[in-house]
Coordinates of C-alpha atoms and ligand atoms in Angstrom, one line a residue:
X1 CA -5.6 -52.7 -13.4
X2 CA -6.7 -54.0 -10.1
X3 CA -5.6 -51.5 -7.5
X4 CA -5.8 -51.5 -3.7
X5 CA -6.0 -48.0 -2.2
X6 CA -5.3 -48.0 1.5
X7 CA -6.7 -44.9 3.1
X8 CA -9.2 -44.5 0.3
X9 CA -11.9 -42.8 2.4
X10 CA -9.7 -40.0 3.7
X11 CA -9.2 -36.5 2.2
X12 CA -6.2 -37.6 0.0
X13 CA -7.6 -41.1 -0.6
X14 CA -10.9 -39.8 -2.0
X15 CA -8.9 -37.7 -4.5
X16 CA -6.8 -40.7 -5.5
X17 CA -9.8 -42.9 -5.9
X18 CA -11.5 -40.2 -8.1
X19 CA -8.4 -40.1 -10.3
X20 CA -8.4 -44.0 -10.8
X21 CA -12.0 -45.0 -10.7
X22 CA -13.8 -45.8 -14.0
X23 CA -10.5 -46.8 -15.7
X24 CA -9.5 -49.4 -13.1
X25 CA -10.9 -51.8 -10.6
X26 CA -10.3 -50.0 -7.3
X27 CA -10.5 -51.7 -3.9
X28 CA -11.0 -49.1 -1.2
X29 CA -9.4 -49.9 2.2
X30 CA -9.7 -48.1 5.6
X31 CA -9.2 -49.3 9.1
X32 CA -13.0 -49.0 9.7
X33 CA -14.3 -47.9 6.3
X34 CA -14.1 -49.0 2.7
X35 CA -14.7 -52.2 0.7
X36 CA -12.1 -54.0 2.9
X37 CA -10.7 -53.1 6.3
X38 CA -7.1 -53.4 7.5
X39 CA -4.9 -51.7 10.0
X40 CA -1.5 -50.8 8.6
X41 CA 0.0 -50.9 12.1
X42 CA -0.7 -54.7 12.3
X43 CA 1.1 -57.0 9.9
X44 CA -1.4 -59.8 10.5
X45 CA -4.2 -57.4 9.4
X46 CA -2.2 -56.5 6.3
X47 CA -1.6 -60.1 5.3
X48 CA -5.4 -60.8 5.8
X49 CA -6.2 -57.9 3.5
X50 CA -4.1 -59.3 0.7
X51 CA -5.5 -62.8 1.2
X52 CA -8.9 -61.3 0.7
X53 CA -7.9 -59.0 -2.2
X54 CA -5.9 -61.6 -4.0
X55 CA -3.3 -60.7 -6.7
X56 CA -3.3 -57.0 -7.5
X57 CA -1.5 -54.8 -10.1
X58 CA -0.9 -51.8 -7.8
X59 CA -1.0 -50.9 -4.1
X60 CA -1.4 -47.2 -3.3
X61 CA -1.3 -45.9 0.3
X62 CA -2.8 -42.6 1.5
X63 CA -2.9 -43.6 5.2
X64 CA -0.5 -43.0 8.0
X65 CA -0.8 -40.9 11.1
X66 CA 2.0 -38.8 12.7
X67 CA 2.2 -36.9 16.0
X68 CA 2.1 -33.1 15.8
X69 CA 3.4 -31.2 18.9
X70 CA 5.9 -28.9 20.5
X71 CA 9.5 -30.2 19.9
X72 CA 10.4 -29.1 23.5
X73 CA 8.0 -31.7 24.8
X74 CA 8.5 -34.4 22.2
X75 CA 8.8 -37.9 23.6
X76 CA 10.4 -41.1 22.4
X77 CA 7.0 -42.7 22.5
X78 CA 5.4 -40.1 20.2
X79 CA 8.3 -40.4 17.8
X80 CA 8.1 -44.2 17.9
X81 CA 4.3 -44.3 17.4
X82 CA 4.6 -42.1 14.4
X83 CA 7.3 -44.3 12.9
X84 CA 5.2 -47.4 13.6
X85 CA 2.2 -46.0 12.0
X86 CA 3.1 -44.0 8.8
X87 CA 6.6 -45.4 8.2
X88 CA 6.6 -49.0 9.3
X89 CA 2.9 -49.4 8.3
X90 CA 3.7 -48.5 4.7
X91 CA 6.9 -50.5 4.8
X92 CA 4.9 -53.6 5.8
X93 CA 2.5 -53.0 3.0
X94 CA 5.4 -53.4 0.7
X95 CA 7.2 -56.3 2.5
X96 CA 3.9 -58.3 2.7
X97 CA 2.3 -57.0 -0.4
X98 CA 5.2 -57.8 -2.7
X99 CA 4.1 -61.4 -2.7
X100 CA 0.7 -60.4 -3.9
X101 CA 1.6 -57.8 -6.6
X102 CA 1.7 -59.0 -10.2
X103 CA 4.8 -58.8 -12.4
X104 CA 5.4 -55.1 -13.5
X105 CA 3.1 -53.9 -10.7
X106 CA 3.7 -51.0 -8.4
X107 CA 3.6 -49.5 -4.9
X108 CA 2.9 -45.8 -4.3
X109 CA 3.5 -44.5 -0.8
X110 CA 2.4 -41.4 1.0
X111 CA 5.0 -38.9 2.4
X112 CA 4.6 -35.1 2.4
X113 CA 6.5 -31.8 1.9
X114 CA 7.5 -31.5 5.6
X115 CA 10.5 -33.8 4.8
X116 CA 12.2 -30.8 3.2
X117 CA 10.1 -27.8 4.3
X118 CA 9.6 -28.1 8.1
X119 CA 7.1 -26.3 10.2
X120 CA 6.8 -25.8 14.0
X121 CA 5.3 -28.8 15.8
X122 CA 6.1 -31.0 12.7
X123 CA 9.3 -32.8 13.7
X124 CA 7.7 -36.3 13.7
X125 CA 6.0 -35.7 10.4
X126 CA 9.3 -34.4 8.8
X127 CA 11.3 -37.4 10.0
X128 CA 8.7 -40.0 9.0
X129 CA 8.1 -38.4 5.5
X130 CA 11.9 -38.4 4.9
X131 CA 12.1 -42.0 5.9
X132 CA 9.2 -43.0 3.5
X133 CA 10.9 -41.2 0.6
X134 CA 14.2 -42.8 1.4
X135 CA 12.6 -46.3 1.6
X136 CA 10.9 -45.9 -1.8
X137 CA 14.3 -44.8 -3.3
X138 CA 16.2 -47.8 -1.9
X139 CA 13.5 -50.5 -2.3
X140 CA 13.2 -49.7 -6.0
X141 CA 16.6 -51.1 -6.9
X142 CA 15.9 -54.5 -5.3
X143 CA 12.2 -55.2 -5.9
X144 CA 11.9 -58.2 -8.2
X145 CA 9.7 -59.0 -11.4
X146 CA 9.7 -55.4 -12.7
X147 CA 7.7 -54.1 -9.6
X148 CA 8.1 -50.3 -9.2
X149 CA 7.9 -48.1 -6.1
X150 CA 7.5 -44.4 -5.7
X151 CA 6.4 -41.9 -3.0
X152 CA 4.1 -39.0 -3.5
X153 CA 5.0 -35.9 -1.5
X154 CA 2.3 -33.2 -1.5
X155 CA 2.0 -29.8 0.1
X156 CA -1.1 -28.9 2.2
X157 CA -4.3 -29.8 0.3
X158 CA -6.8 -27.1 -0.3
X159 CA -9.4 -29.5 1.1
X160 CA -7.5 -29.6 4.4
X161 CA -6.9 -25.9 4.7
X162 CA -9.6 -25.3 7.3
X163 CA -8.1 -28.0 9.6
X164 CA -4.4 -27.5 9.2
X165 CA -4.0 -24.0 7.6
X166 CA -2.9 -22.3 10.8
X167 CA 0.1 -24.7 11.1
X168 CA 1.3 -23.8 7.6
X169 CA 1.8 -20.0 7.5
X170 CA 2.7 -18.7 4.0
X171 CA 2.3 -22.1 2.4
X172 CA 0.7 -22.6 -1.0
X173 CA -2.0 -25.2 -1.2
X174 CA -2.4 -28.0 -3.8
X175 CA -5.6 -29.6 -4.9
X176 CA -6.7 -33.2 -4.3
X177 CA -7.0 -33.5 -8.1
X178 CA -3.3 -32.7 -8.5
X179 CA -2.4 -35.3 -5.8
X180 CA -4.6 -37.8 -7.6
X181 CA -2.7 -37.2 -10.8
X182 CA 0.6 -37.8 -9.0
X183 CA -0.7 -41.2 -8.0
X184 CA -1.8 -41.9 -11.6
X185 CA 1.7 -40.9 -12.8
X186 CA 3.3 -43.4 -10.4
X187 CA 0.8 -46.2 -11.1
X188 CA 0.3 -45.9 -14.9
X189 CA 3.7 -44.5 -15.8
X190 CA 7.2 -46.1 -15.6
X191 CA 8.9 -44.1 -12.8
X192 CA 10.6 -46.0 -10.0
X193 CA 12.5 -45.0 -6.9
X194 CA 11.2 -41.4 -7.2
X195 CA 9.5 -39.0 -4.9
X196 CA 6.8 -37.2 -6.9
X197 CA 6.4 -33.8 -5.4
X198 CA 3.1 -32.0 -5.7
X199 CA 3.8 -28.3 -4.7
Ligands
NAP1 N1 -4.4 -33.7 4.0 C1 -3.2 -33.1 3.6 O1 -3.2 -31.8 3.3 C2 -2.0 -33.8 3.4 C3 -0.9 -33.2 2.8 C4 0.3 -34.0 2.7 C5 0.4 -35.3 3.2 N2 -0.7 -35.8 3.8 C6 -0.6 -37.2 4.3 O2 -1.7 -38.0 3.7 C7 -2.1 -39.0 4.6 C8 -3.6 -39.0 4.8 O3 -4.0 -37.7 5.1 P1 -5.6 -37.3 5.1 O4 -5.6 -35.8 5.4 O5 -6.1 -37.8 3.9 O6 -6.1 -38.1 6.3 P2 -7.6 -38.6 6.7 O7 -8.5 -37.7 5.9 O8 -7.7 -38.7 8.1 O9 -7.7 -40.1 6.0 C9 -7.0 -41.1 6.5 C10 -7.4 -42.4 5.8 O10 -6.6 -43.5 6.2 C11 -7.4 -44.5 6.8 N3 -6.7 -45.0 8.0 C12 -6.5 -44.4 9.1 N4 -5.7 -45.2 9.9 C13 -5.5 -46.3 9.3 C14 -4.8 -47.5 9.6 N5 -4.2 -47.7 10.8 N6 -4.8 -48.5 8.7 C15 -5.4 -48.4 7.5 N7 -6.1 -47.2 7.1 C16 -6.1 -46.2 8.0 C17 -8.8 -43.8 7.1 O11 -9.9 -44.7 7.1 P3 -10.6 -45.2 8.5 O12 -11.2 -43.9 9.0 O13 -11.6 -46.2 8.1 O14 -9.5 -45.7 9.4 C18 -8.9 -42.8 6.0 O15 -9.3 -43.5 4.8 C19 -1.3 -38.7 6.0 O16 -0.2 -39.5 6.1 C20 -0.9 -37.2 5.8 O17 0.4 -37.0 6.5 C21 -1.9 -35.1 3.9

């Protein structure tokens, strides 16, 4: 399969690429890194990406930034920016990318366990992850030509423990390899409208 991985150079993205590479043609995308560059916050940039990549069999996203901060000080702008980045960015990958995905192809989006297991400072992430899971569930029933869509919702990666561990007291970690396998399950399997939890 020809697969576009957006966010391919990040912690999660590298694990997803490792799980796919060798068996598929993988096009790695970052905003500044990768084989091709695109900013998911900019719909023109997403369209230009697909024009360069051409028709693909699968689009996998492991990009999307959200604000972390004290709920008492949370602003509308911080919430809006988080929604524009991780939620609308991924939604636009689907709305624009659906014209470039082959019959029976797939989209796999990135969410995260905070949708159902909140932590302090994580209100934006929780809301955005929930919205991503919900979008995948509803888009699945209307995508044409056998195109499937799922979200992958992992817990904290072992590889990110040093950076984010203090924010996740008592949480189990998961490995990048396990998250990579969840993307493989979405891309090579037959599921649609599902959130694949990696916990
Ligand atoms: N790490 C974890 O433990 C974990 C657990 C659950 C969920 N998640 C979710 O997974 C996602 C990625 O996390 P991560 O830790 O892998 O982050 P990361 O290491 O910072 O990687 C982010 C990746 O996205 C690309 N990127 C950033 N902004 C972009 C944009 N506007 N358009 C296109 N690509 C962009 C980056 O490439 P450039 O540098 O070239 O822009 C990079 O490849 C996040 O949504 C996070 O919430 C992470």
